[in-house]
XYZ file of C-alpha atoms in Angstrom:
730
model
C -134.597 60.073 66.737
C -132.765 56.526 64.312
C -134.411 57.110 61.670
C -133.144 58.605 57.516
C -134.146 61.531 56.323
C -135.755 62.658 53.854
C -134.123 64.966 50.792
C -136.316 68.546 52.102
C -138.389 69.525 48.927
C -139.290 73.171 49.922
C -139.248 75.752 47.754
C -136.953 78.619 47.318
C -136.874 82.019 46.885
C -135.378 83.250 43.686
C -136.271 80.325 41.307
C -138.469 80.214 38.741
C -140.972 77.637 37.673
C -140.031 73.768 37.405
C -141.177 72.821 34.072
C -138.111 69.933 33.031
C -138.803 68.474 29.859
C -137.638 64.817 32.051
C -140.416 66.171 34.821
C -141.532 62.453 36.099
C -144.907 62.470 35.180
C -145.959 59.003 35.325
C -144.586 56.526 36.995
C -143.036 53.735 35.633
C -143.103 51.655 39.061
C -144.610 52.038 42.489
C -142.112 53.799 44.634
C -142.553 56.481 47.542
C -140.192 58.633 45.739
C -141.543 59.064 42.575
C -144.123 61.868 41.173
C -147.682 60.896 40.715
C -149.204 63.269 39.164
C -149.055 67.681 39.477
C -151.733 69.997 39.355
C -152.115 74.219 39.858
C -153.668 74.897 43.256
C -155.436 78.874 41.838
C -155.152 82.083 43.813
C -158.463 84.355 44.489
C -159.664 87.269 42.454
C -157.518 90.476 44.433
C -160.172 91.467 46.262
C -158.402 94.854 48.174
C -157.679 98.121 46.045
C -153.568 97.612 46.970
C -153.942 94.103 45.447
C -155.935 94.837 42.624
C -152.901 97.440 41.321
C -149.996 95.410 42.237
C -148.394 91.853 39.798
C -148.614 89.270 42.791
C -148.762 85.767 42.446
C -151.046 83.226 45.147
C -151.386 79.854 43.931
C -148.433 77.390 44.022
C -148.043 73.307 42.536
C -149.675 70.321 44.049
C -147.345 67.843 43.852
C -148.679 64.444 44.683
C -146.191 61.215 45.463
C -147.281 58.316 44.449
C -147.082 57.065 48.825
C -150.071 59.719 48.597
C -147.401 62.407 49.709
C -148.056 65.632 49.154
C -145.579 69.141 48.521
C -147.173 72.156 47.495
C -144.873 74.764 46.341
C -146.000 78.911 46.357
C -145.784 81.195 43.775
C -144.207 84.325 43.698
C -144.133 86.654 40.569
C -140.430 88.179 40.391
C -139.386 91.644 38.361
C -136.357 91.852 36.058
C -137.054 94.866 35.287
C -139.573 97.550 34.401
C -140.015 99.150 30.990
C -138.546 102.651 32.220
C -135.432 101.332 34.281
C -132.220 101.592 33.377
C -129.559 98.853 32.101
C -126.008 99.969 31.765
C -128.074 103.403 30.835
C -130.168 102.090 28.592
C -134.127 102.379 29.630
C -135.166 98.860 28.676
C -138.613 100.499 26.569
C -136.511 103.152 24.720
C -137.174 103.005 21.221
C -134.320 103.967 18.409
C -134.225 105.053 15.557
C -132.435 104.126 12.015
C -128.844 104.608 13.974
C -129.289 103.255 16.933
C -130.109 106.760 18.662
C -132.958 107.475 20.956
C -136.520 108.990 19.617
C -136.233 112.193 20.891
C -140.539 112.965 23.025
C -140.324 117.394 22.384
C -143.873 117.045 23.364
C -143.400 119.545 26.176
C -141.070 122.739 25.318
C -137.738 122.412 26.804
C -138.507 119.227 28.151
C -136.503 116.205 25.023
C -136.939 112.975 26.723
C -136.729 109.668 25.362
C -139.664 107.771 23.837
C -140.030 104.713 26.367
C -142.959 102.092 25.810
C -145.093 101.490 28.974
C -146.068 97.770 26.472
C -143.572 94.664 27.131
C -144.630 91.898 25.305
C -143.235 88.571 24.132
C -140.645 87.248 25.931
C -137.671 84.673 24.309
C -135.317 83.398 27.089
C -132.642 81.319 25.476
C -128.702 79.948 26.374
C -126.411 81.391 23.472
C -123.231 78.280 23.847
C -120.402 80.089 24.017
C -122.302 83.544 24.867
C -119.115 85.489 27.307
C -119.065 85.116 31.457
C -121.341 87.937 33.098
C -119.008 88.329 35.079
C -121.634 87.162 38.360
C -120.929 83.568 37.990
C -123.767 82.657 36.896
C -124.917 80.904 33.436
C -125.054 83.460 30.539
C -128.472 83.256 29.357
C -130.185 86.216 26.294
C -133.524 87.168 26.460
C -135.451 89.428 24.053
C -138.601 91.397 24.846
C -140.869 93.351 22.257
C -141.931 96.660 23.239
C -145.376 96.756 21.335
C -146.176 100.695 21.024
C -145.868 103.970 22.927
C -149.071 104.629 24.600
C -148.793 108.417 24.806
C -146.441 111.226 24.984
C -145.461 113.436 27.804
C -148.164 115.912 26.754
C -150.817 113.079 26.311
C -150.949 112.616 22.846
C -151.519 108.962 21.634
C -147.913 107.423 19.918
C -149.472 104.572 19.173
C -148.187 103.384 15.450
C -146.221 106.922 15.016
C -143.321 105.601 17.201
C -141.005 102.766 15.583
C -141.216 99.807 18.128
C -137.745 97.983 19.496
C -136.497 94.988 20.841
C -134.321 94.431 23.347
C -131.374 91.969 24.090
C -130.741 91.761 27.998
C -128.063 89.672 29.048
C -129.686 87.854 32.118
C -127.018 85.824 34.562
C -128.584 82.145 35.935
C -127.684 81.206 39.470
C -126.381 78.346 39.049
C -127.142 77.003 42.637
C -131.109 78.893 43.007
C -132.059 79.782 39.477
C -132.237 83.420 39.892
C -132.393 85.888 37.364
C -130.397 89.404 36.954
C -130.243 91.794 34.346
C -126.730 92.744 33.611
C -126.775 93.959 30.596
C -129.840 95.174 27.738
C -128.666 96.874 24.760
C -131.532 97.279 21.556
C -131.855 95.354 18.640
C -130.526 96.966 15.613
C -133.422 97.230 12.754
C -131.868 99.136 10.258
C -131.622 96.564 7.758
C -135.128 95.908 7.879
C -136.842 98.823 7.427
C -137.572 99.625 11.074
C -140.296 97.690 13.093
C -143.889 97.717 12.235
C -146.057 97.136 16.279
C -144.304 93.358 17.566
C -147.411 91.698 19.413
C -146.613 88.491 20.336
C -143.121 86.325 19.072
C -142.024 82.325 20.215
C -138.648 80.752 19.954
C -137.925 78.559 17.636
C -136.473 74.745 17.830
C -133.330 76.402 16.404
C -133.043 78.519 19.368
C -134.303 81.917 16.909
C -136.753 84.036 17.866
C -139.683 84.946 15.744
C -140.835 88.579 16.430
C -144.271 89.878 14.647
C -145.720 92.932 12.502
C -149.300 92.912 13.577
C -152.210 95.565 12.148
C -150.636 95.837 8.462
C -151.928 99.083 7.084
C -154.237 99.145 4.402
C -152.634 99.466 1.378
C -155.323 100.608 -1.042
C -156.086 103.300 1.600
C -152.861 104.034 1.708
C -152.629 104.537 -1.948
C -155.627 106.639 -2.050
C -155.054 108.523 1.008
C -151.104 108.560 3.374
C -152.722 110.136 6.233
C -155.450 107.158 6.764
C -152.482 105.044 8.105
C -149.538 105.812 10.207
C -147.397 104.633 8.303
C -145.829 108.026 7.190
C -144.692 109.126 10.540
C -143.343 105.811 11.502
C -141.510 105.910 8.576
C -139.988 109.420 9.091
C -139.436 109.221 12.872
C -137.414 105.794 12.400
C -135.452 107.900 9.931
C -135.427 110.958 11.392
C -135.914 112.146 7.112
C -139.171 113.782 6.049
C -138.364 112.727 2.518
C -137.726 109.218 3.937
C -139.677 106.693 1.164
C -143.120 105.271 2.971
C -144.099 101.686 2.013
C -147.171 100.570 3.244
C -145.870 96.315 2.075
C -142.430 97.077 4.005
C -143.967 95.553 7.526
C -146.240 93.371 8.400
C -144.017 90.646 7.847
C -142.441 88.378 10.982
C -138.437 89.410 11.726
C -136.172 86.515 12.547
C -133.966 87.445 15.440
C -130.646 85.465 16.400
C -128.229 86.212 19.556
C -124.763 85.440 18.934
C -122.251 84.363 21.506
C -120.273 87.507 21.506
C -124.057 89.126 22.423
C -124.465 90.762 19.238
C -127.776 90.189 17.394
C -128.864 89.808 13.075
C -131.899 90.521 11.703
C -134.180 88.943 8.646
C -137.598 90.146 7.901
C -139.440 87.003 6.360
C -141.554 87.399 3.395
C -142.192 85.092 2.401
C -144.669 83.866 5.787
C -147.053 86.162 4.268
C -148.471 89.833 5.262
C -150.570 90.525 7.477
C -151.845 90.702 11.349
C -149.058 88.979 12.882
C -149.565 87.974 16.172
C -147.107 85.665 16.099
C -145.732 82.571 14.447
C -144.922 79.590 16.020
C -142.903 76.468 14.166
C -144.190 73.357 14.736
C -141.902 69.799 16.362
C -141.288 69.167 12.447
C -139.457 71.758 12.470
C -140.504 73.545 8.735
C -144.286 74.163 9.502
C -145.141 77.177 11.232
C -148.548 78.437 12.607
C -149.998 81.858 13.209
C -152.083 84.396 15.203
C -153.767 86.993 12.666
C -155.675 89.839 15.097
C -158.561 92.016 14.152
C -161.819 91.906 12.733
C -162.299 90.056 9.700
C -159.115 87.981 9.729
C -157.636 84.394 8.244
C -156.325 80.858 9.612
C -152.431 80.775 7.545
C -150.197 77.748 7.411
C -146.618 77.881 6.142
C -145.265 74.838 4.839
C -141.015 75.444 4.472
C -138.655 73.961 2.229
C -136.385 73.148 4.052
C -136.079 72.373 8.071
C -134.419 75.792 10.109
C -134.969 77.219 7.062
C -138.096 79.743 6.702
C -136.081 81.820 3.668
C -138.919 79.931 1.509
C -142.288 77.754 1.529
C -145.599 77.570 0.892
C -149.121 79.634 2.497
C -152.195 78.280 2.637
C -155.260 79.989 3.894
C -158.205 78.088 5.568
C -161.919 77.304 4.864
C -164.131 76.681 7.809
C -166.563 73.786 7.778
C -168.407 74.284 10.358
C -170.447 71.274 12.875
C -171.048 73.411 15.974
C -171.830 76.574 16.709
C -171.678 75.911 20.520
C -169.139 76.905 23.281
C -166.779 78.595 20.020
C -167.186 76.416 17.494
C -166.398 73.710 15.931
C -165.339 72.723 12.433
C -163.388 70.569 10.086
C -160.342 72.714 8.226
C -159.506 72.847 4.661
C -156.041 74.398 3.317
C -156.525 76.094 0.040
C -152.750 76.697 -1.253
C -152.186 80.856 -1.992
C -148.759 79.755 -3.224
C -144.433 78.928 -3.211
C -142.410 82.062 -2.934
C -139.125 82.515 -1.309
C -137.716 86.236 0.370
C -136.014 87.430 -1.729
C -138.964 87.524 -4.253
C -141.163 89.164 -2.611
C -138.329 91.796 -1.286
C -138.020 92.589 -5.278
C -142.157 93.236 -5.166
C -141.256 95.855 -1.809
C -138.272 97.275 -3.804
C -139.826 97.724 -6.975
C -143.108 100.136 -4.874
C -145.272 98.199 -5.798
C -148.615 99.258 -5.346
C -152.538 98.342 -4.101
C -153.226 99.369 -8.278
C -150.518 97.149 -9.350
C -151.561 93.772 -7.979
C -155.067 94.652 -8.531
C -158.083 95.520 -10.372
C -160.981 97.292 -8.301
C -165.105 97.665 -9.169
C -168.042 99.174 -6.894
C -170.587 96.846 -7.133
C -170.876 93.373 -8.389
C -168.823 93.122 -11.949
C -168.731 89.975 -14.266
C -165.660 89.216 -13.099
C -165.114 90.233 -9.835
C -164.853 88.537 -6.894
C -166.636 90.264 -3.503
C -165.074 90.147 -0.197
C -164.817 91.177 2.923
C -161.426 90.971 4.979
C -159.372 93.250 7.220
C -157.873 95.823 7.063
C -160.648 97.629 5.011
C -163.412 95.728 6.935
C -165.944 96.572 4.046
C -166.597 95.223 1.045
C -164.853 94.958 -2.339
C -164.906 93.730 -5.221
C -161.626 92.334 -6.596
C -159.231 90.947 -9.771
C -156.269 89.822 -9.784
C -153.882 91.376 -12.419
C -152.779 88.981 -15.330
C -149.255 87.608 -13.381
C -149.974 89.215 -10.128
C -150.611 86.261 -7.839
C -147.937 85.353 -6.421
C -147.888 89.295 -4.964
C -151.222 88.995 -4.091
C -150.249 85.843 -1.899
C -147.562 87.125 -0.020
C -148.095 91.104 -0.206
C -151.969 90.938 0.487
C -152.125 87.881 1.894
C -156.327 87.822 3.756
C -157.187 89.730 -0.086
C -155.818 86.741 -1.899
C -157.498 84.128 0.707
C -160.961 85.447 0.596
C -160.790 85.914 -3.533
C -159.615 82.044 -3.209
C -162.278 80.893 -0.737
C -160.875 81.073 2.004
C -162.633 82.211 5.342
C -161.863 85.235 6.845
C -164.219 85.695 9.713
C -162.117 85.347 12.791
C -162.740 87.916 15.084
C -159.487 88.510 17.303
C -157.014 85.453 16.851
C -154.757 85.870 18.912
C -152.043 83.121 20.420
C -150.300 80.317 18.874
C -148.855 76.399 20.612
C -148.502 73.300 19.998
C -149.200 69.983 22.538
C -146.382 67.747 21.127
C -147.551 64.402 22.617
C -151.100 64.905 21.255
C -150.589 66.087 18.234
C -152.375 69.314 19.312
C -152.478 72.888 18.286
C -154.355 75.554 20.389
C -154.984 78.768 18.937
C -156.842 81.840 21.784
C -160.117 83.665 19.458
C -159.966 86.906 22.232
C -163.588 87.820 21.157
C -165.739 85.074 19.502
C -168.157 87.402 18.385
C -169.243 90.284 14.540
C -167.949 88.615 11.072
C -167.779 85.393 13.260
C -171.216 85.107 14.131
C -173.910 84.174 11.893
C -174.410 87.897 9.297
C -177.929 87.863 10.960
C -178.835 90.312 7.323
C -177.682 88.290 4.725
C -175.161 91.183 3.229
C -171.849 89.793 3.671
C -169.867 87.527 0.856
C -169.492 84.301 2.765
C -171.084 83.559 6.141
C -168.669 80.365 6.502
C -168.758 80.786 10.274
C -171.786 81.115 12.639
C -171.904 80.683 15.878
C -172.467 82.297 19.184
C -171.883 85.714 20.329
C -169.179 85.023 23.351
C -167.783 88.605 23.704
C -165.288 86.696 26.996
C -163.756 84.727 23.681
C -162.320 80.530 23.564
C -158.954 78.920 23.415
C -159.557 76.324 20.437
C -157.793 72.731 20.507
C -157.082 71.905 17.184
C -156.177 68.280 15.890
C -152.409 68.275 13.304
C -152.417 64.998 11.155
C -150.054 64.159 8.321
C -151.080 62.905 5.160
C -153.757 65.859 4.721
C -154.437 67.130 1.096
C -155.434 70.501 0.181
C -158.342 71.705 -1.796
C -156.961 71.025 -4.934
C -156.329 67.426 -3.778
C -152.823 68.068 -4.023
C -150.354 66.329 -0.484
C -149.354 69.414 1.983
C -146.219 68.243 2.743
C -146.137 68.173 7.132
C -146.997 65.815 9.580
C -148.162 68.639 11.335
C -151.534 70.009 9.811
C -154.149 71.493 11.498
C -157.965 68.945 10.184
C -160.306 70.233 12.724
C -160.468 73.150 15.802
C -163.006 73.107 18.465
C -163.793 74.881 21.710
C -162.006 73.742 24.443
C -161.374 77.083 27.324
C -164.540 78.787 27.078
C -165.719 81.970 28.854
C -168.694 83.634 30.233
C -170.229 86.730 29.287
C -172.273 88.444 32.700
C -176.004 89.795 31.760
C -174.577 92.860 34.158
C -171.760 94.038 35.675
C -170.693 92.494 39.154
C -169.327 95.087 42.135
C -166.105 95.305 40.546
C -167.034 96.052 37.326
C -166.599 92.443 35.475
C -169.300 91.370 32.531
C -167.226 88.631 32.318
C -167.366 85.521 34.744
C -163.776 86.241 36.857
C -163.336 82.440 37.269
C -163.007 81.465 34.190
C -160.907 83.060 31.026
C -161.852 85.887 29.267
C -160.000 87.029 25.916
C -157.504 84.605 26.350
C -154.599 86.211 23.993
C -150.841 84.458 25.526
C -150.561 81.094 24.592
C -147.795 78.444 25.829
C -147.884 75.128 26.488
C -145.736 72.432 28.651
C -145.265 69.429 28.204
C -143.420 67.880 31.572
C -147.013 69.673 32.885
C -149.132 68.704 30.618
C -150.763 72.208 30.696
C -152.139 75.107 28.888
C -150.922 78.621 29.907
C -153.337 81.484 28.933
C -152.437 85.246 29.366
C -155.334 87.628 29.387
C -155.955 90.743 27.042
C -159.571 91.947 28.595
C -161.567 94.602 28.529
C -164.176 92.660 30.486
C -161.646 91.248 34.020
C -161.194 94.195 36.527
C -157.991 92.533 36.495
C -155.586 90.407 33.772
C -154.648 86.862 34.971
C -152.165 84.158 33.381
C -154.092 80.746 34.018
C -153.047 76.889 34.547
C -155.584 75.303 32.699
C -154.529 71.005 32.700
C -155.346 69.515 29.443
C -156.117 65.444 31.097
C -158.292 66.664 33.757
C -159.554 70.118 32.664
C -158.414 71.714 36.160
C -157.972 75.733 34.979
C -155.973 77.666 37.968
C -156.132 81.323 38.370
C -151.714 81.659 39.057
C -151.451 85.350 38.309
C -152.541 89.220 38.952
C -151.713 91.958 37.271
C -152.843 95.822 38.321
C -155.829 96.837 37.098
C -156.291 98.344 33.512
C -152.773 95.737 32.222
C -152.806 92.964 30.320
C -151.200 90.167 30.052
C -148.238 89.836 27.791
C -145.039 88.328 26.946
C -145.849 84.626 28.433
C -143.649 82.005 27.636
C -142.636 78.092 29.116
C -139.671 76.871 29.178
C -139.324 73.547 30.541
C -135.330 72.964 31.263
C -133.121 75.071 31.114
C -129.585 73.908 32.647
C -132.111 72.598 35.395
C -134.727 75.440 36.127
C -137.466 75.693 34.259
C -139.579 79.528 33.824
C -142.793 81.237 33.156
C -142.162 84.354 31.900
C -144.568 87.076 32.465
C -144.819 90.392 31.990
C -147.708 93.356 31.837
C -147.981 96.604 29.478
C -149.997 99.986 30.093
C -150.993 99.398 34.425
C -153.798 101.444 34.754
C -154.870 102.375 31.333
C -159.334 102.345 30.378
C -160.101 100.513 34.091
C -163.432 99.574 34.096
C -163.704 99.890 38.101
C -166.449 101.622 39.644
C -165.938 105.328 39.735
C -165.501 105.203 43.813
C -162.673 101.644 43.719
C -161.068 102.688 40.328
C -159.634 106.219 42.582
C -158.342 104.386 45.491
C -156.432 101.282 42.937
C -155.502 104.821 40.153
C -153.487 106.198 42.997
C -151.668 102.686 44.068
C -150.880 101.929 40.415
C -149.230 105.564 39.963
C -147.193 104.690 43.368
C -146.440 101.100 41.832
C -146.056 101.690 38.323
C -144.322 104.933 37.413
C -147.901 107.538 36.856
C -148.588 104.838 34.522
C -145.363 105.247 32.788
C -144.123 101.517 33.430
C -144.609 98.043 32.238
C -142.900 94.931 33.239
C -140.852 92.315 32.442
C -141.045 89.311 34.680
C -141.304 85.875 35.571
C -143.175 84.150 38.240
C -140.343 81.342 41.240
C -140.524 80.294 43.610
C -140.662 76.517 43.030
C -137.491 74.094 42.376
C -135.712 71.723 40.191
C -136.294 68.207 39.243
C -133.580 67.592 41.347
C -135.807 69.016 44.738
C -138.135 67.639 43.686
C -137.633 63.764 44.055
C -137.129 62.331 47.318
C -133.778 60.660 48.336
C -134.052 58.722 51.824
C -131.307 57.597 53.288
C -128.758 60.728 52.189
C -128.901 62.333 55.506
C -129.644 65.347 54.000
C -126.215 66.296 53.367
C -125.814 67.192 49.497
C -126.061 71.189 51.082
C -129.746 71.517 49.576
C -131.518 70.890 52.892
C -129.810 73.663 55.074
C -128.092 70.867 57.265
C -124.902 70.817 59.080
C -123.067 68.366 56.768
C -123.064 66.527 59.929
C -125.408 62.927 59.045
C -127.622 64.851 62.389
C -130.527 63.439 60.659
C -132.514 66.998 60.099
C -131.606 68.077 63.454
C -130.074 72.325 63.069
C -128.788 73.282 66.675
C -131.671 72.095 69.365
C -134.163 72.512 66.816
C -135.441 69.772 63.750
C -136.223 70.603 60.348
C -140.235 69.776 59.855
C -140.178 68.017 56.681
C -136.984 66.199 56.803
C -138.569 65.217 59.756
C -141.760 63.260 59.281
C -140.873 62.691 55.857
C -138.644 60.839 56.824
C -141.553 58.275 58.564
C -143.672 58.270 55.632
C -145.628 61.749 57.497
C -148.163 63.482 55.666
C -146.727 66.929 55.205
C -148.750 69.958 53.851
C -147.936 74.244 53.359
C -150.706 76.597 53.187
C -149.503 79.782 51.668
C -152.589 81.301 52.612
C -151.983 81.229 56.064
C -148.266 80.096 56.225
C -148.882 77.282 57.799
C -147.625 73.636 57.803
C -149.519 70.406 58.128
C -148.172 67.055 59.568
C -150.925 63.928 59.561
C -149.615 61.029 60.694
C -151.159 58.031 61.657
C -155.471 60.012 61.825
C -153.658 62.378 63.402
C -152.175 66.030 63.191
C -149.477 68.501 64.200
C -150.093 72.367 62.290
C -147.868 75.267 63.427
C -147.940 78.555 61.660
C -145.125 80.531 61.121
C -143.824 83.240 63.850
C -145.792 81.664 66.279
C -144.744 79.302 69.748
C -147.409 76.869 69.278
C -147.998 73.820 67.964
C -152.149 72.061 67.075
C -151.443 68.672 68.236
C -155.224 66.788 66.984
C -157.421 70.285 67.498
C -155.276 71.470 70.448
C -153.537 74.047 71.735
C -149.727 73.319 72.819
C -146.739 75.146 73.650
C -143.482 75.652 71.845
C -140.161 76.247 74.010
C -139.855 78.992 70.662
C -140.693 80.239 67.845
C -141.639 78.697 64.577
C -139.505 79.994 62.009
C -138.577 80.183 58.205
C -134.658 79.398 57.685
C -133.556 79.393 54.128
C -137.163 78.672 53.531
C -137.228 75.632 55.310
C -139.398 75.163 58.010
C -137.316 75.167 61.870
C -139.080 74.288 64.715
C -138.331 72.734 68.890
C -138.127 69.373 68.232
C -139.146 68.187 71.465
C -143.577 67.968 70.121
C -142.820 67.115 66.772
C -140.825 63.873 67.742
C -142.777 63.011 70.866
C -145.957 63.356 68.155
C -143.970 61.027 65.867
C -143.521 58.058 68.128
């Protein structure tokens, strides 16, 4: 055949999700070689007990070219390591004390072992310029990963909140040709100068390449002062310092640490006290490098906004809290937002209060009923009615150590419920916020007893992801200008779950083809896609979803084991020409909602795959090429080494066999890959040619035709005997 070959567009195993920052979603001029659109083709929910115990993907990314050509790129889930795996001798999820030594689990007499987490959460994949090579020939990358908590000790007793949490810093080798990641070293981040790490949940990578960690579910300082045993803090502190006499201070935790990775492989930690103290799910920095958005996890929580004094410096700034001004109660509700200034502070100012061992009673006066001069509020962490008055001169301490209580006194809304992940859509000036369960404090106060009832939306236990409009030129409640172009002005439900009246055959109590209880969020500017990870007790399996913000299409792209949570979501649009969707799973098999017989079957597989429920997974979705592999380049004879040809300009022929896509697309035929049955379809002039991997036959216009040999994948390229395909394309 005297035809030019097209550059092969085949999925390459080991590569991660393509999300390059220059992805050409909108063509500038009509061309058969340019991409018209991209969308995710979702997968079905797992049907068998074995699949319900796995972490896997059967989804794909569909790429449509301007000439109508279509290519699908199948996704696969790749585990970098389990939390129990040792990397250079260090268990990834191991808890360490103030001296960096393993914290030992002595719950089983005579069998001491290190505490190792089964709950990996946040990931920040990054590249540090000048980092030492790994020795494997690839690009050295760094991965920071949270280990949120230890579920239980070896005797089965809960260890949640008692054993200090940790962050691992993993050195990864990024293959320069394939983008595949491989862990080569792992060490624990040193929190000795930050007083340890208290229950880190999600996190984010800043625009200046540092990692914002988190500390959620801050201990109630009021309850602690009355009875220290009412919180986990005492045991946590003694365990971290390995000292029963260690000083315990509830105001030392509940903040956002910032982790910097250095080119020599070391790291440093700074806790940002001026960002406020509350149940930090995470902090996400806006494109201006000054404005920070937050999730505040728990019941009766609050929405906060922080504007730093200087870009790329979170050590001083102004903290605001939102007031919800409802405009609709449907589909998760909608509202305009008013921002109430809580105050301005620096980290050092607030740290001084902590070092003085300030107590709750040093900040507030209290009453037990409606009393003149006291404000009635209801917030997390107490969740109870309180009557409070700030002591003279303690406004700043109240604003930054008791941010939610002080915000409620000033009139901010403390009725949000399970506010989780946040992420930014820069092009459209949108912020997305996950509300895992839209219920309880977000419903109308039927008894009329709460001190405020700003939010009055219909109950939606399956939760919702909200879209918030970001604007500049906004003023706060005191009519003072807010110095940011990224101030949320309104919010509305965008991706809505659906509660079921009764459980289905697998125990699902929320519609299985919709998001239930959204948690992790991440957004790809290149793909125009919002990614949503679930933390659901309403789905038998939790999923990772892709939501196209232009078309509204929702696609399931990953399933994690029953009882596990999908965590660690991070989309990296372009890292040395490759993109990644990082995604972890934690506590597989925990609190499964399956019917008993099915649960027994699934549990057997989970115990086999996940070390008897002791392991979580740190990994990413892979299987798609980078930008250079998607752009079609006719006329190069495929001699760039990327298409598996022999380099002799043989027009796609391969020792008497041919590369199907090269031959078909060279004449303008449409080629589609079907991941379900591993078949390839060629459409040409109204006719069809279909082959399946492993079979020695083809279906030509619906009729079976025998081939000289089997259809095979070679380096993920479909190869088959030349004759029948060439005849079809004449």
